[in-house]
CSV table of C-alpha atoms in Angstrom, one decimal:
chain,number,residue,atom,x,y,z
A,1,UNK,CA,12.5,2.4,-8.9
A,2,UNK,CA,15.9,0.7,-8.7
A,3,UNK,CA,15.4,0.1,-4.9
A,4,UNK,CA,11.9,-1.4,-5.6
A,5,UNK,CA,13.2,-3.7,-8.3
A,6,UNK,CA,16.1,-5.0,-6.2
A,7,UNK,CA,14.1,-5.4,-3.0
A,8,UNK,CA,11.4,-7.4,-4.9
A,9,UNK,CA,14.2,-9.3,-6.7
A,10,UNK,CA,12.7,-8.4,-10.1
A,11,UNK,CA,15.0,-6.7,-12.6
A,12,UNK,CA,14.0,-5.5,-16.0
A,13,UNK,CA,15.4,-7.1,-19.2
A,14,UNK,CA,15.0,-3.9,-21.2
A,15,UNK,CA,14.8,-0.1,-20.5
A,16,UNK,CA,13.8,2.8,-22.7
A,17,UNK,CA,14.1,6.5,-21.9
A,18,UNK,CA,12.2,9.1,-23.8
A,19,UNK,CA,13.9,12.4,-23.3
A,20,UNK,CA,11.1,14.5,-24.8
A,21,UNK,CA,8.4,12.9,-22.6
A,22,UNK,CA,10.8,12.5,-19.6
A,23,UNK,CA,9.6,8.9,-19.3
A,24,UNK,CA,11.5,5.8,-18.4
A,25,UNK,CA,10.0,2.4,-19.3
A,26,UNK,CA,11.1,-0.9,-17.8
A,27,UNK,CA,10.1,-4.2,-19.4
A,28,UNK,CA,10.6,-7.9,-18.4
A,29,UNK,CA,10.5,-9.8,-21.6
A,30,UNK,CA,7.5,-8.6,-23.5
A,31,UNK,CA,5.7,-7.4,-20.4
A,32,UNK,CA,5.7,-3.9,-19.0
A,33,UNK,CA,7.2,-3.9,-15.5
A,34,UNK,CA,7.0,-0.2,-14.6
A,35,UNK,CA,7.0,3.3,-16.0
A,36,UNK,CA,8.5,6.4,-14.4
A,37,UNK,CA,6.9,9.6,-15.7
A,38,UNK,CA,5.8,13.1,-14.6
A,39,UNK,CA,2.4,13.1,-13.0
A,40,UNK,CA,0.0,15.2,-15.0
A,41,UNK,CA,-2.7,16.7,-12.7
A,42,UNK,CA,-6.1,18.1,-13.8
A,43,UNK,CA,-7.3,21.5,-12.4
A,44,UNK,CA,-10.9,22.0,-11.5
A,45,UNK,CA,-12.9,25.2,-12.0
A,46,UNK,CA,-12.3,27.8,-9.2
A,47,UNK,CA,-15.9,27.8,-8.1
A,48,UNK,CA,-15.9,24.0,-7.8
A,49,UNK,CA,-12.7,24.1,-5.7
A,50,UNK,CA,-14.2,26.8,-3.4
A,51,UNK,CA,-17.3,24.8,-2.9
A,52,UNK,CA,-15.3,21.6,-2.2
A,53,UNK,CA,-13.3,23.5,0.4
A,54,UNK,CA,-16.5,24.6,2.1
A,55,UNK,CA,-17.7,21.0,2.0
A,56,UNK,CA,-14.8,19.2,3.6
A,57,UNK,CA,-13.2,21.9,5.8
A,58,UNK,CA,-14.2,23.0,9.2
A,59,UNK,CA,-16.1,19.8,9.9
A,60,UNK,CA,-14.7,19.5,13.4
A,61,UNK,CA,-16.8,22.4,14.5
A,62,UNK,CA,-19.9,20.2,14.3
A,63,UNK,CA,-21.0,17.7,17.0
A,64,UNK,CA,-21.0,14.9,14.4
A,65,UNK,CA,-18.5,15.7,11.6
A,66,UNK,CA,-19.6,12.8,9.4
A,67,UNK,CA,-23.3,13.8,9.6
A,68,UNK,CA,-22.3,17.3,8.8
A,69,UNK,CA,-20.3,16.1,5.8
A,70,UNK,CA,-23.4,14.2,4.5
A,71,UNK,CA,-25.5,17.3,5.0
A,72,UNK,CA,-23.1,19.5,3.0
A,73,UNK,CA,-22.6,16.9,0.2
A,74,UNK,CA,-26.4,16.7,-0.3
A,75,UNK,CA,-26.3,20.4,-1.4
A,76,UNK,CA,-24.3,19.6,-4.5
A,77,UNK,CA,-26.3,19.2,-7.7
A,78,UNK,CA,-27.5,15.6,-8.2
A,79,UNK,CA,-26.3,14.6,-4.7
A,80,UNK,CA,-29.4,15.4,-2.7
A,81,UNK,CA,-30.2,11.7,-2.0
A,82,UNK,CA,-26.8,10.5,-0.8
A,83,UNK,CA,-26.9,8.3,2.2
A,84,UNK,CA,-24.5,7.8,5.1
A,85,UNK,CA,-22.4,4.7,4.9
A,86,UNK,CA,-23.3,1.8,7.3
A,87,UNK,CA,-19.7,1.0,8.0
A,88,UNK,CA,-18.9,3.3,10.9
A,89,UNK,CA,-16.1,2.0,13.0
A,90,UNK,CA,-17.2,1.4,16.6
A,91,UNK,CA,-13.7,1.6,18.0
A,92,UNK,CA,-13.2,4.6,20.3
A,93,UNK,CA,-9.8,5.6,18.9
A,94,UNK,CA,-11.0,5.4,15.4
A,95,UNK,CA,-14.0,7.5,16.2
A,96,UNK,CA,-11.7,10.1,17.7
A,97,UNK,CA,-9.6,10.1,14.5
A,98,UNK,CA,-12.7,10.6,12.4
A,99,UNK,CA,-13.8,13.5,14.5
A,100,UNK,CA,-10.4,15.1,14.3
A,101,UNK,CA,-9.8,14.4,10.6
A,102,UNK,CA,-8.8,17.3,8.4
A,103,UNK,CA,-6.6,18.4,5.5
A,104,UNK,CA,-3.3,20.4,5.8
A,105,UNK,CA,-4.4,24.0,5.0
A,106,UNK,CA,-4.2,27.1,7.2
A,107,UNK,CA,-7.8,27.3,8.2
A,108,UNK,CA,-7.6,23.8,9.5
A,109,UNK,CA,-4.4,24.5,11.4
A,110,UNK,CA,-6.1,27.4,13.1
A,111,UNK,CA,-8.9,25.1,14.2
A,112,UNK,CA,-6.5,22.5,15.5
A,113,UNK,CA,-4.7,25.2,17.5
A,114,UNK,CA,-8.0,26.5,18.9
A,115,UNK,CA,-9.0,23.0,20.0
A,116,UNK,CA,-5.6,22.6,21.6
A,117,UNK,CA,-6.0,25.8,23.5
A,118,UNK,CA,-9.4,24.8,24.7
A,119,UNK,CA,-8.1,21.4,25.8
A,120,UNK,CA,-5.4,23.2,27.8
A,121,UNK,CA,-7.9,25.4,29.6
A,122,UNK,CA,-7.9,28.5,27.4
A,123,UNK,CA,-11.6,28.4,26.6
A,124,UNK,CA,-11.8,31.4,24.4
A,125,UNK,CA,-8.4,32.0,22.7
A,126,UNK,CA,-8.0,35.1,20.5
A,127,UNK,CA,-7.1,34.8,16.8
A,128,UNK,CA,-3.6,36.0,17.6
A,129,UNK,CA,-3.1,33.3,20.2
A,130,UNK,CA,-4.3,30.5,17.9
A,131,UNK,CA,-2.1,31.8,15.2
A,132,UNK,CA,0.9,31.8,17.5
A,133,UNK,CA,0.1,28.3,18.7
A,134,UNK,CA,-0.2,27.0,15.1
A,135,UNK,CA,3.1,28.6,14.1
A,136,UNK,CA,4.9,27.2,17.1
A,137,UNK,CA,3.5,23.7,16.4
A,138,UNK,CA,5.2,23.8,13.0
A,139,UNK,CA,8.3,25.5,14.1
A,140,UNK,CA,7.6,28.6,11.9
A,141,UNK,CA,8.9,32.0,12.7
A,142,UNK,CA,5.3,33.5,12.7
A,143,UNK,CA,1.8,32.7,11.4
A,144,UNK,CA,2.5,34.7,8.2
A,145,UNK,CA,5.6,32.8,7.5
A,146,UNK,CA,3.6,29.5,7.8
A,147,UNK,CA,0.4,30.4,6.0
A,148,UNK,CA,1.1,33.2,3.6
A,149,UNK,CA,3.4,31.4,1.0
A,150,UNK,CA,0.7,29.0,-0.3
A,151,UNK,CA,-2.5,29.6,1.7
A,152,UNK,CA,-5.2,27.2,0.8
A,153,UNK,CA,-2.8,25.5,-1.7
A,154,UNK,CA,-0.6,24.3,1.1
A,155,UNK,CA,-1.9,20.7,0.8
A,156,UNK,CA,-0.2,20.5,-2.6
A,157,UNK,CA,3.1,20.3,-0.8
A,158,UNK,CA,2.2,16.9,0.7
A,159,UNK,CA,1.0,14.6,-2.0
A,160,UNK,CA,-1.3,14.5,-5.1
A,161,UNK,CA,-4.7,12.8,-5.1
A,162,UNK,CA,-6.5,10.7,-7.6
A,163,UNK,CA,-10.0,9.5,-8.4
A,164,UNK,CA,-10.3,5.7,-8.5
A,165,UNK,CA,-13.3,4.0,-10.2
A,166,UNK,CA,-13.6,0.3,-9.4
A,167,UNK,CA,-9.9,0.1,-8.5
A,168,UNK,CA,-8.7,1.9,-11.6
A,169,UNK,CA,-7.2,5.4,-11.5
A,170,UNK,CA,-9.1,7.8,-13.8
A,171,UNK,CA,-7.9,11.3,-12.9
A,172,UNK,CA,-5.1,12.9,-10.9
A,173,UNK,CA,-5.3,16.1,-8.9
A,174,UNK,CA,-2.9,18.3,-7.0
A,175,UNK,CA,-4.6,17.9,-3.7
A,176,UNK,CA,-7.6,16.5,-1.9
A,177,UNK,CA,-9.7,19.6,-2.4
A,178,UNK,CA,-9.5,19.4,-6.2
A,179,UNK,CA,-10.1,15.6,-6.1
A,180,UNK,CA,-13.3,16.0,-4.0
A,181,UNK,CA,-14.5,18.8,-6.2
A,182,UNK,CA,-14.1,16.6,-9.3
A,183,UNK,CA,-15.7,13.6,-7.4
A,184,UNK,CA,-18.8,15.5,-6.4
A,185,UNK,CA,-19.2,17.6,-9.5
A,186,UNK,CA,-18.7,14.7,-12.0
A,187,UNK,CA,-20.4,11.9,-10.1
A,188,UNK,CA,-24.1,12.7,-11.0
A,189,UNK,CA,-23.5,12.8,-14.8
A,190,UNK,CA,-20.5,10.5,-15.2
A,191,UNK,CA,-20.8,7.6,-12.7
A,192,UNK,CA,-23.8,7.3,-10.5
A,193,UNK,CA,-26.8,8.1,-12.7
A,194,UNK,CA,-27.9,4.4,-13.0
A,195,UNK,CA,-27.0,3.4,-9.4
A,196,UNK,CA,-29.8,2.0,-7.2
A,197,UNK,CA,-28.7,4.4,-4.4
A,198,UNK,CA,-25.5,6.3,-3.3
A,199,UNK,CA,-23.7,6.1,0.0
A,200,UNK,CA,-20.8,8.3,1.1
A,201,UNK,CA,-18.1,7.0,3.3
A,202,UNK,CA,-15.3,9.1,4.8
A,203,UNK,CA,-12.6,7.1,6.5
A,204,UNK,CA,-8.9,6.1,6.4
A,205,UNK,CA,-7.0,4.3,3.7
A,206,UNK,CA,-3.5,2.8,4.0
A,207,UNK,CA,-2.5,5.4,1.4
A,208,UNK,CA,-3.4,8.3,3.7
A,209,UNK,CA,-1.6,9.8,6.6
A,210,UNK,CA,-3.1,9.5,10.0
A,211,UNK,CA,-6.0,11.9,10.7
A,212,UNK,CA,-6.5,12.5,7.0
A,213,UNK,CA,-9.8,11.2,5.5
A,214,UNK,CA,-10.5,9.7,2.1
A,215,UNK,CA,-13.8,9.7,0.4
A,216,UNK,CA,-15.8,6.9,-1.3
A,217,UNK,CA,-19.1,7.0,-3.1
A,218,UNK,CA,-20.6,3.4,-3.2
A,219,UNK,CA,-23.7,2.0,-4.9
A,220,UNK,CA,-26.1,1.4,-2.0
A,221,UNK,CA,-27.4,-2.1,-2.4
A,222,UNK,CA,-29.9,-3.9,-0.2
A,223,UNK,CA,-29.2,-7.5,0.8
A,224,UNK,CA,-26.2,-9.5,1.9
A,225,UNK,CA,-22.7,-8.3,2.9
A,226,UNK,CA,-21.3,-10.0,-0.2
A,227,UNK,CA,-23.6,-7.9,-2.4
A,228,UNK,CA,-22.4,-4.7,-0.7
A,229,UNK,CA,-18.8,-5.8,-1.2
A,230,UNK,CA,-19.4,-6.1,-4.9
A,231,UNK,CA,-21.0,-2.7,-5.2
A,232,UNK,CA,-19.6,-0.2,-7.7
A,233,UNK,CA,-17.4,2.6,-6.2
A,234,UNK,CA,-15.7,5.8,-7.1
A,235,UNK,CA,-13.3,7.2,-4.5
A,236,UNK,CA,-10.8,10.0,-3.9
A,237,UNK,CA,-7.5,8.8,-2.5
A,238,UNK,CA,-4.0,10.3,-1.9
A,239,UNK,CA,-1.2,8.9,-4.1
A,240,UNK,CA,1.0,6.6,-2.1
A,241,UNK,CA,4.2,8.4,-1.0
A,242,UNK,CA,7.2,6.2,-1.7
A,243,UNK,CA,9.7,5.7,1.1
A,244,UNK,CA,13.1,7.2,0.6
A,245,UNK,CA,15.5,4.6,-0.8
A,246,UNK,CA,18.7,3.7,1.0
A,247,UNK,CA,21.5,6.2,0.6
A,248,UNK,CA,23.7,3.6,-1.2
A,249,UNK,CA,21.0,3.2,-3.9
A,250,UNK,CA,20.8,7.0,-4.2
A,251,UNK,CA,24.6,7.2,-4.6
A,252,UNK,CA,24.6,4.6,-7.4
A,253,UNK,CA,21.9,6.4,-9.3
A,254,UNK,CA,23.6,9.7,-8.7
A,255,UNK,CA,26.7,8.3,-10.3
A,256,UNK,CA,25.1,8.2,-13.7
A,257,UNK,CA,26.7,10.8,-15.9
A,258,UNK,CA,24.3,10.4,-18.8
A,259,UNK,CA,20.7,9.3,-19.5
A,260,UNK,CA,21.7,6.9,-22.2
A,261,UNK,CA,19.8,3.7,-22.2
A,262,UNK,CA,23.0,1.7,-22.0
A,263,UNK,CA,24.0,3.4,-18.8
A,264,UNK,CA,20.6,3.0,-17.2
A,265,UNK,CA,20.5,-0.7,-18.4
A,266,UNK,CA,23.9,-1.3,-16.6
A,267,UNK,CA,22.4,0.2,-13.4
A,268,UNK,CA,19.6,-2.4,-13.5
A,269,UNK,CA,22.1,-5.3,-14.2
A,270,UNK,CA,20.7,-5.9,-17.7
A,271,UNK,CA,23.0,-8.2,-19.7
A,272,UNK,CA,24.5,-10.0,-16.6
A,273,UNK,CA,24.5,-13.8,-16.6
A,274,UNK,CA,21.7,-15.2,-14.6
A,275,UNK,CA,23.9,-16.6,-11.8
A,276,UNK,CA,25.7,-13.3,-11.5
A,277,UNK,CA,22.4,-11.4,-11.3
A,278,UNK,CA,21.0,-13.7,-8.6
A,279,UNK,CA,24.1,-13.3,-6.5
A,280,UNK,CA,24.0,-9.6,-6.9
A,281,UNK,CA,20.4,-9.5,-5.7
A,282,UNK,CA,21.4,-11.5,-2.7
A,283,UNK,CA,24.0,-8.9,-1.9
A,284,UNK,CA,21.7,-5.9,-2.5
A,285,UNK,CA,19.1,-7.5,-0.2
A,286,UNK,CA,21.7,-8.4,2.4
A,287,UNK,CA,20.7,-12.1,2.2
A,288,UNK,CA,23.0,-15.0,2.7
A,289,UNK,CA,22.6,-18.0,0.4
A,290,UNK,CA,21.7,-21.3,2.2
A,291,UNK,CA,21.0,-23.5,-0.9
A,292,UNK,CA,19.6,-23.4,-4.3
A,293,UNK,CA,17.8,-26.5,-5.7
A,294,UNK,CA,16.4,-26.0,-9.2
A,295,UNK,CA,14.0,-23.1,-9.1
A,296,UNK,CA,14.1,-22.8,-5.3
A,297,UNK,CA,16.6,-20.5,-3.7
A,298,UNK,CA,16.8,-20.3,0.1
A,299,UNK,CA,18.5,-17.3,1.9
A,300,UNK,CA,18.6,-15.8,5.4
A,301,UNK,CA,19.1,-12.3,6.6
A,302,UNK,CA,21.4,-13.0,9.6
A,303,UNK,CA,22.2,-15.4,12.5
A,304,UNK,CA,19.5,-18.2,12.6
A,305,UNK,CA,19.3,-17.9,16.4
A,306,UNK,CA,18.6,-14.1,16.2
A,307,UNK,CA,14.8,-13.4,16.6
A,308,UNK,CA,15.1,-10.6,13.9
A,309,UNK,CA,16.5,-13.1,11.3
A,310,UNK,CA,14.2,-14.3,8.5
A,311,UNK,CA,14.6,-17.3,6.2
A,312,UNK,CA,13.3,-16.7,2.7
A,313,UNK,CA,12.4,-18.9,-0.2
A,314,UNK,CA,12.4,-17.5,-3.7
A,315,UNK,CA,10.8,-19.3,-6.6
A,316,UNK,CA,13.1,-18.1,-9.5
A,317,UNK,CA,12.1,-17.8,-13.1
A,318,UNK,CA,14.3,-18.6,-16.1
A,319,UNK,CA,15.8,-15.1,-16.0
A,320,UNK,CA,16.7,-15.2,-12.3
A,321,UNK,CA,13.9,-12.9,-11.2
A,322,UNK,CA,11.8,-14.0,-8.2
A,323,UNK,CA,8.3,-15.2,-9.4
A,324,UNK,CA,7.2,-15.1,-5.8
A,325,UNK,CA,8.8,-15.2,-2.3
A,326,UNK,CA,7.9,-16.2,1.2
A,327,UNK,CA,9.6,-15.7,4.5
A,328,UNK,CA,9.5,-17.1,8.1
A,329,UNK,CA,11.3,-16.1,11.3
A,330,UNK,CA,14.2,-18.5,11.8
A,331,UNK,CA,13.7,-18.9,15.5
A,332,UNK,CA,10.2,-20.5,15.1
A,333,UNK,CA,9.8,-21.3,11.4
A,334,UNK,CA,9.6,-24.9,10.2
A,335,UNK,CA,10.0,-26.8,6.9
A,336,UNK,CA,7.6,-29.7,7.3
A,337,UNK,CA,6.8,-32.7,5.0
A,338,UNK,CA,3.3,-33.3,3.7
A,339,UNK,CA,3.0,-37.1,3.7
A,340,UNK,CA,0.2,-37.4,1.1
A,341,UNK,CA,2.0,-35.4,-1.6
A,342,UNK,CA,5.6,-35.5,-0.6
A,343,UNK,CA,5.7,-31.7,-0.9
A,344,UNK,CA,7.3,-29.5,1.8
A,345,UNK,CA,5.3,-26.9,3.8
A,346,UNK,CA,7.1,-23.7,4.8
A,347,UNK,CA,5.5,-22.6,8.2
A,348,UNK,CA,6.0,-19.3,10.0
A,349,UNK,CA,5.0,-20.2,13.5
A,350,UNK,CA,5.6,-22.8,16.2
A,351,UNK,CA,4.5,-26.4,15.6
A,352,UNK,CA,3.8,-25.8,11.9
A,353,UNK,CA,1.2,-23.0,12.3
A,354,UNK,CA,0.7,-20.3,9.7
A,355,UNK,CA,1.8,-22.0,6.4
A,356,UNK,CA,3.2,-19.5,3.9
A,357,UNK,CA,4.4,-21.7,1.0
A,358,UNK,CA,4.1,-25.2,-0.4
A,359,UNK,CA,7.3,-26.4,-2.2
A,360,UNK,CA,7.5,-29.3,-4.6
A,361,UNK,CA,10.5,-30.9,-6.2
A,362,UNK,CA,12.9,-30.1,-3.4
A,363,UNK,CA,15.6,-32.7,-2.8
A,364,UNK,CA,16.0,-34.2,0.7
A,365,UNK,CA,19.6,-32.8,0.8
A,366,UNK,CA,18.4,-29.3,0.2
A,367,UNK,CA,15.6,-29.7,2.7
A,368,UNK,CA,18.2,-30.8,5.3
A,369,UNK,CA,20.3,-27.7,4.6
A,370,UNK,CA,17.3,-25.5,5.1
A,371,UNK,CA,16.2,-27.2,8.3
A,372,UNK,CA,19.7,-26.7,9.7
A,373,UNK,CA,19.0,-23.0,9.7
A,374,UNK,CA,15.7,-23.4,11.6
A,375,UNK,CA,16.5,-24.1,15.3
A,376,UNK,CA,13.0,-25.2,16.2
A,377,UNK,CA,13.3,-28.2,13.9
A,378,UNK,CA,13.0,-31.5,15.9
A,379,UNK,CA,12.0,-35.1,15.0
A,380,UNK,CA,8.5,-34.4,16.3
A,381,UNK,CA,7.9,-31.4,14.2
A,382,UNK,CA,8.9,-32.7,10.8
A,383,UNK,CA,5.5,-33.7,9.4
A,384,UNK,CA,2.7,-31.4,8.4
A,385,UNK,CA,-0.6,-33.2,9.6
A,386,UNK,CA,-3.8,-31.7,8.2
A,387,UNK,CA,-5.8,-33.1,11.1
A,388,UNK,CA,-3.8,-31.1,13.6
A,389,UNK,CA,-4.3,-27.7,11.8
A,390,UNK,CA,-6.6,-24.9,12.9
A,391,UNK,CA,-9.3,-24.1,10.3
A,392,UNK,CA,-7.7,-20.9,9.1
A,393,UNK,CA,-4.3,-22.6,8.7
A,394,UNK,CA,-5.9,-25.5,6.9
A,395,UNK,CA,-7.6,-23.2,4.5
A,396,UNK,CA,-4.4,-21.4,3.8
A,397,UNK,CA,-2.5,-24.6,3.3
A,398,UNK,CA,-5.1,-25.9,0.8
A,399,UNK,CA,-4.9,-22.8,-1.3
A,400,UNK,CA,-1.1,-23.0,-1.3
A,401,UNK,CA,-1.3,-26.7,-2.2
A,402,UNK,CA,-3.6,-26.0,-5.1
A,403,UNK,CA,-1.2,-23.4,-6.4
A,404,UNK,CA,1.7,-25.8,-6.2
A,405,UNK,CA,-0.3,-28.6,-8.0
A,406,UNK,CA,-1.3,-26.1,-10.7
A,407,UNK,CA,2.4,-25.0,-11.0
A,408,UNK,CA,3.5,-28.6,-11.4
A,409,UNK,CA,0.8,-29.4,-14.1
A,410,UNK,CA,1.8,-26.3,-16.0
A,411,UNK,CA,5.5,-27.3,-15.9
A,412,UNK,CA,4.8,-30.9,-17.0
């Protein structure tokens, strides 16, 4: 959490730790920033779990795994009329991933090992051979060492899952099998009774690992694409696995000797003067200050001539936190002037393409200091001309301009 706060340049103004509930609450002003708490998962009835396992496992044995999944789901009470989603990806690699999709449990590992043996010319491998291949793939001493400790509960070692109704989490489960069991057992009475129709889609989410499917029940609506986008949904997704923070952050947190709120508050820089906090965030993000002009703070991550260097603009709040940020690569980014408004347009690509921010109230001196760090700046590239923009860039610019004008009217 500390790493996320620092990388997003948003530190709390207050922390509270509940020892009994093992819960840490972080606030910015009167608003909740984040809560760190144990994840409480719900268990499903054993018979539902067993049925869900039979529904979503072993699908790769079928010629069309997705059609087989629909067939199996229709056998659940109240799910007999479920339809196949119309959004099948035509891309060959995506189709291959869908055919190979599975969950990390022993029976699926054996099937993967068998398919690998067949692909290598062993058309009818024995059980012992597939077990040996699966164990070798995981670097396990033997099949028993791999499969026996947790069996069909092995997926719980990876990440928990949750049910999400219209983008709101409504239940957490230890693994995909329990989540799907809850989804299919609860849907007929709790969610889909008044739907015009029900479609099932099994595909990939950015939260899931490769070759692991997610499951979505959507209201099946006739008509336009826009109508289908607005359809009600209930889905089973894996909880996003956070990336490990940098070792330096881990060491700082590990240095805490108590769980007192005062010590935790000091870790998050609570109580520091705003200018000190902002400089600390620069250092933690390994950003070098170029200039600050009012609410606008410009930084860069390295040598301006290096293609890996970014130049960032942070719009700071009264507390020094970043309200929003945008970045461009220094080697091709530009800070252009919009003649009609006098605002500056921060662009991420050559010749002012791909606008990412519209900045108002920036002084000419500060603009010159920023441009000195953008090597592609020349006299012929100083002005942002709407008539020269591609439709997509023009649309992005107008949205950014509208936000800037709204921000100015709110301030005044």
